[in-house]
Structure formats: C-alpha cells, structure tokens
C-alpha cells in the first residue's frame, strides 16, 4: 500500500499507457515509411516545373547525402515527439516533421530521376538519430527545442554549401535544396521561439562531427 502511494505521483506524470503504446506504434510506422520510401509529400516537388540538366553523377551524390539527412530528420523528430511534454512542442515537432516528409519524398524522387538510389546505410542512420531524438526529448522540452534549433542551423549551413556545389544547370535539384533551406530556417526559428536552450559548445561540435561522417559516407555508399 505504502509502495503504491509512493509510486502514484510518478504514475500520474506518465502518459496513459495505451496512448504511449499508440505513439510507439506510430513511431514504428514512421520508421518503416521513411526507410521504404512509402512517403507521400503534402506539397508538390519544387523540381516539377524546373528544367533538368548538369553533372548527374555529382548531383546524385549530393542528393543522396540530402536524402540521408532527411532520413535523420524523420528519426530525430519522431524520437523527440515521443517524449515531448508541452502540447505546443509536440505540435511544432509534428508540423516540422510533415515538411521533412516532403523533403524526404522530393529527394527520393530526384535520386530516381538521376538514376541513383538512397544510401545503403540509411537504416543505421535512422536508428542512431532516433536514439538521439529520444535522448533529447527525455532531457526536457527546453533542451529538445535547443537541439532542434541547432540541428536546423547546421542543416541550413550545409544546404547553402550544396547550393554552391550543385551544378548550376541542375535546376531541379537546386529548386529542391532551396525550398528545403527555407523550410529548415523556419523550423530553427520555431525551436528558438519555443524557448530552446543554447547547447554547450562540445555538444554542437559532436553534432557537427556526426553530420560530417554522415555526409562523407552517404555521398559514396
Ligand atoms: Fe529537411
Ligand atoms: Fe527541418
């Protein structure tokens, strides 16, 4: 009896068991959809009205990197949403994740147009990013939003680098990357507006290192 009384406050702070199981099932469904490519975009691809052209081999490598980045984004947001406490934070994560799904679908379609394929390491990156997303969600909403803001800031700089490297006449890939950069900037602002904490410099450096490993490997594998 005494034990139950002590456990009660903890149990009251937990989400209802069935709803947490529902959330886990949703997360599993999101993982399968992201990795299988069964993702329907909510917005038409910005590439659909742009002319094709440019060095296809280089573009395919860069778009494979961007596709893997979007796989990581799906996994991060999915893991973070699982433990978001504030309803506004959960809604922001879900809103951003919907736009990330567009990015994922656009990159995958473009890869196909370029005669290429997603990275073979995507399942590994999904698993690692999901674990990181859960850890950041468990750390609390302020850290979770700070992690989101820093992730998006790094992605925005990365996409700017890709706009420098993509062939100038590959208008289709460039249209996708430009729209992604715009969306990521907005996601980062949302994280800051929801009280995201500034991450310690070593954490930012570790995130930068992990993304460097991802971008180097996904270009080739
Ligand atoms: Fe994205
Ligand atoms: Fe984003």
Coordinates of N, CA, C and O in Angstrom, one line a residue, residues 88-153:
X88 N 2.4 22.3 -27.2 CA 2.9 23.2 -28.3 C 4.2 22.6 -28.9 O 4.4 22.7 -30.1
X89 N 5.0 22.0 -28.1 CA 6.3 21.5 -28.6 C 6.0 20.3 -29.4 O 6.6 20.1 -30.5
X90 N 5.1 19.4 -29.0 CA 4.7 18.2 -29.8 C 4.1 18.7 -31.1 O 4.5 18.1 -32.2
X91 N 3.2 19.7 -31.1 CA 2.6 20.2 -32.4 C 3.7 20.8 -33.3 O 3.6 20.5 -34.5
X92 N 4.7 21.5 -32.7 CA 5.7 22.1 -33.5 C 6.6 20.9 -34.2 O 6.9 21.0 -35.4
X93 N 6.8 19.9 -33.4 CA 7.6 18.8 -33.9 C 6.8 18.1 -35.1 O 7.4 17.7 -36.1
X94 N 5.5 17.9 -34.8 CA 4.7 17.2 -35.9 C 4.6 18.1 -37.1 O 4.7 17.5 -38.2
X95 N 4.5 19.4 -36.9 CA 4.4 20.3 -38.1 C 5.7 20.3 -38.9 O 5.6 20.2 -40.2
X96 N 6.8 20.3 -38.2 CA 8.1 20.3 -38.9 C 8.3 18.9 -39.6 O 8.8 18.9 -40.7
X97 N 7.9 17.9 -38.9 CA 8.1 16.5 -39.4 C 7.3 16.3 -40.7 O 7.8 15.7 -41.6
X98 N 6.2 17.0 -40.8 CA 5.4 16.9 -42.1 C 6.1 17.5 -43.2 O 6.2 17.0 -44.3
X99 N 6.8 18.7 -43.0 CA 7.6 19.3 -44.0 C 8.8 18.5 -44.3 O 9.3 18.4 -45.5
X100 N 9.4 17.8 -43.3 CA 10.6 17.0 -43.5 C 10.2 15.8 -44.4 O 11.0 15.3 -45.2
X101 N 8.9 15.3 -44.3 CA 8.4 14.2 -45.1 C 8.4 14.6 -46.6 O 8.7 13.9 -47.5
X102 N 8.0 15.9 -46.8 CA 8.1 16.4 -48.2 C 9.5 16.4 -48.7 O 9.7 15.9 -49.8
X103 N 10.4 16.9 -47.9 CA 11.8 16.9 -48.3 C 12.3 15.5 -48.6 O 13.0 15.3 -49.6
X104 N 11.9 14.5 -47.8 CA 12.4 13.1 -48.0 C 11.8 12.6 -49.3 O 12.6 12.0 -50.1
X105 N 10.5 12.8 -49.5 CA 9.9 12.3 -50.8 C 10.5 13.0 -52.0 O 10.8 12.4 -53.0
X106 N 10.8 14.4 -51.9 CA 11.3 15.1 -53.1 C 12.7 14.6 -53.4 O 13.1 14.4 -54.5
X107 N 13.6 14.4 -52.3 CA 14.9 13.9 -52.5 C 14.9 12.5 -53.1 O 15.7 12.2 -54.0
X108 N 14.0 11.7 -52.7 CA 14.0 10.3 -53.2 C 13.6 10.3 -54.6 O 14.2 9.5 -55.4
X109 N 12.6 11.1 -55.0 CA 12.1 11.1 -56.4 C 13.3 11.7 -57.3 O 13.5 11.1 -58.3
X110 N 14.0 12.7 -56.8 CA 15.1 13.3 -57.6 C 16.2 12.3 -57.8 O 16.8 12.2 -58.8
X111 N 16.5 11.5 -56.7 CA 17.5 10.4 -56.8 C 17.2 9.5 -57.9 O 18.0 9.1 -58.7
X112 N 15.9 9.1 -58.0 CA 15.4 8.2 -59.0 C 15.6 8.8 -60.4 O 16.1 8.1 -61.4
X113 N 15.3 10.1 -60.5 CA 15.4 10.8 -61.8 C 16.9 10.8 -62.2 O 17.2 10.8 -63.4
X114 N 17.8 10.9 -61.2 CA 19.2 10.9 -61.6 C 19.8 9.5 -61.8 O 21.0 9.4 -61.9
X115 N 18.9 8.5 -61.8 CA 19.3 7.1 -62.0 C 20.1 6.6 -60.8 O 21.0 5.7 -61.0
X116 N 19.9 7.1 -59.6 CA 20.6 6.6 -58.5 C 19.7 6.1 -57.4 O 18.5 5.8 -57.6
X117 N 20.2 5.9 -56.2 CA 19.5 5.2 -55.1 C 19.9 5.8 -53.8 O 20.9 6.5 -53.7
X118 N 19.0 5.6 -52.7 CA 19.4 6.1 -51.4 C 20.6 5.4 -50.8 O 21.0 4.3 -51.4
X119 N 21.2 5.9 -49.8 CA 22.3 5.3 -49.2 C 22.0 4.0 -48.5 O 20.9 3.8 -47.9
X120 N 22.9 3.0 -48.6 CA 22.7 1.7 -48.0 C 22.7 1.8 -46.5 O 22.3 0.9 -45.8
X121 N 23.3 2.8 -46.0 CA 23.5 3.0 -44.5 C 22.3 3.7 -43.8 O 22.3 3.9 -42.6
X122 N 21.2 4.0 -44.6 CA 20.1 4.8 -44.1 C 19.5 4.1 -42.8 O 19.2 4.8 -41.9
X123 N 19.3 2.8 -42.8 CA 18.7 2.2 -41.6 C 19.6 2.5 -40.3 O 19.0 2.7 -39.2
X124 N 20.9 2.4 -40.5 CA 21.8 2.7 -39.3 C 21.6 4.1 -38.9 O 21.5 4.4 -37.7
X125 N 21.6 5.1 -39.9 CA 21.4 6.5 -39.5 C 20.1 6.7 -38.9 O 20.0 7.6 -38.0
X126 N 19.1 6.0 -39.3 CA 17.7 6.2 -38.7 C 17.8 5.8 -37.3 O 17.3 6.5 -36.4
X127 N 18.4 4.6 -37.0 CA 18.4 4.1 -35.6 C 19.2 5.0 -34.7 O 18.7 5.3 -33.6
X128 N 20.3 5.5 -35.2 CA 21.1 6.3 -34.3 C 20.4 7.7 -34.1 O 20.4 8.2 -32.9
X129 N 19.8 8.2 -35.1 CA 19.1 9.5 -34.9 C 17.9 9.4 -34.1 O 17.6 10.3 -33.3
X130 N 17.2 8.2 -34.2 CA 16.0 8.0 -33.3 C 16.4 8.0 -31.9 O 15.8 8.6 -31.0
X131 N 17.5 7.3 -31.6 CA 18.0 7.2 -30.2 C 18.4 8.6 -29.7 O 18.1 9.0 -28.5
X132 N 19.1 9.4 -30.5 CA 19.4 10.7 -30.2 C 18.2 11.6 -30.0 O 18.2 12.4 -29.0
X133 N 17.2 11.5 -30.8 CA 15.9 12.2 -30.6 C 15.3 11.9 -29.3 O 14.8 12.8 -28.6
X134 N 15.2 10.6 -28.9 CA 14.6 10.2 -27.7 C 15.4 10.8 -26.5 O 14.8 11.3 -25.6
X135 N 16.7 10.7 -26.6 CA 17.6 11.3 -25.5 C 17.3 12.8 -25.4 O 17.1 13.3 -24.2
X136 N 17.2 13.5 -26.5 CA 16.9 14.9 -26.4 C 15.5 15.2 -25.9 O 15.3 16.1 -25.1
X137 N 14.5 14.4 -26.3 CA 13.2 14.5 -25.8 C 13.1 14.3 -24.3 O 12.5 15.0 -23.5
X138 N 13.8 13.3 -23.8 CA 13.9 12.9 -22.4 C 14.6 14.0 -21.5 O 14.3 14.2 -20.4
X139 N 15.5 14.7 -22.2 CA 16.2 15.8 -21.4 C 15.3 17.0 -21.1 O 15.6 17.8 -20.3
X140 N 14.1 17.0 -21.7 CA 13.1 18.1 -21.5 C 13.0 19.0 -22.7 O 13.8 19.0 -23.6
X141 N 11.8 19.7 -22.7 CA 11.4 20.5 -23.9 C 12.4 21.6 -24.2 O 12.7 21.9 -25.4
X142 N 13.0 22.2 -23.2 CA 14.0 23.3 -23.5 C 15.2 22.8 -24.2 O 15.6 23.4 -25.2
X143 N 15.7 21.7 -23.8 CA 16.9 21.1 -24.4 C 16.5 20.5 -25.8 O 17.2 20.6 -26.8
X144 N 15.3 19.9 -25.8 CA 14.8 19.3 -27.1 C 14.7 20.4 -28.2 O 15.1 20.2 -29.3
X145 N 14.1 21.6 -27.8 CA 13.9 22.7 -28.8 C 15.3 23.3 -29.1 O 15.5 23.7 -30.2
X146 N 16.2 23.3 -28.1 CA 17.6 23.8 -28.4 C 18.3 22.9 -29.4 O 19.0 23.4 -30.3
X147 N 18.1 21.6 -29.2 CA 18.7 20.6 -30.1 C 18.1 20.8 -31.5 O 18.9 20.8 -32.5
X148 N 16.8 21.0 -31.6 CA 16.2 21.2 -32.9 C 16.7 22.5 -33.6 O 17.1 22.5 -34.7
X149 N 16.8 23.6 -32.8 CA 17.3 24.8 -33.4 C 18.8 24.7 -33.9 O 19.1 25.2 -35.0
X150 N 19.6 24.0 -33.1 CA 21.0 23.8 -33.5 C 21.1 22.9 -34.7 O 21.9 23.1 -35.7
X151 N 20.3 21.8 -34.7 CA 20.3 20.9 -35.9 C 19.9 21.6 -37.1 O 20.6 21.5 -38.2
X152 N 18.9 22.4 -37.0 CA 18.4 23.1 -38.2 C 19.4 24.2 -38.7 O 19.6 24.4 -39.9
X153 N 20.1 24.8 -37.7 CA 21.1 25.8 -38.1 C 22.2 25.2 -38.9 O 22.7 25.7 -39.9

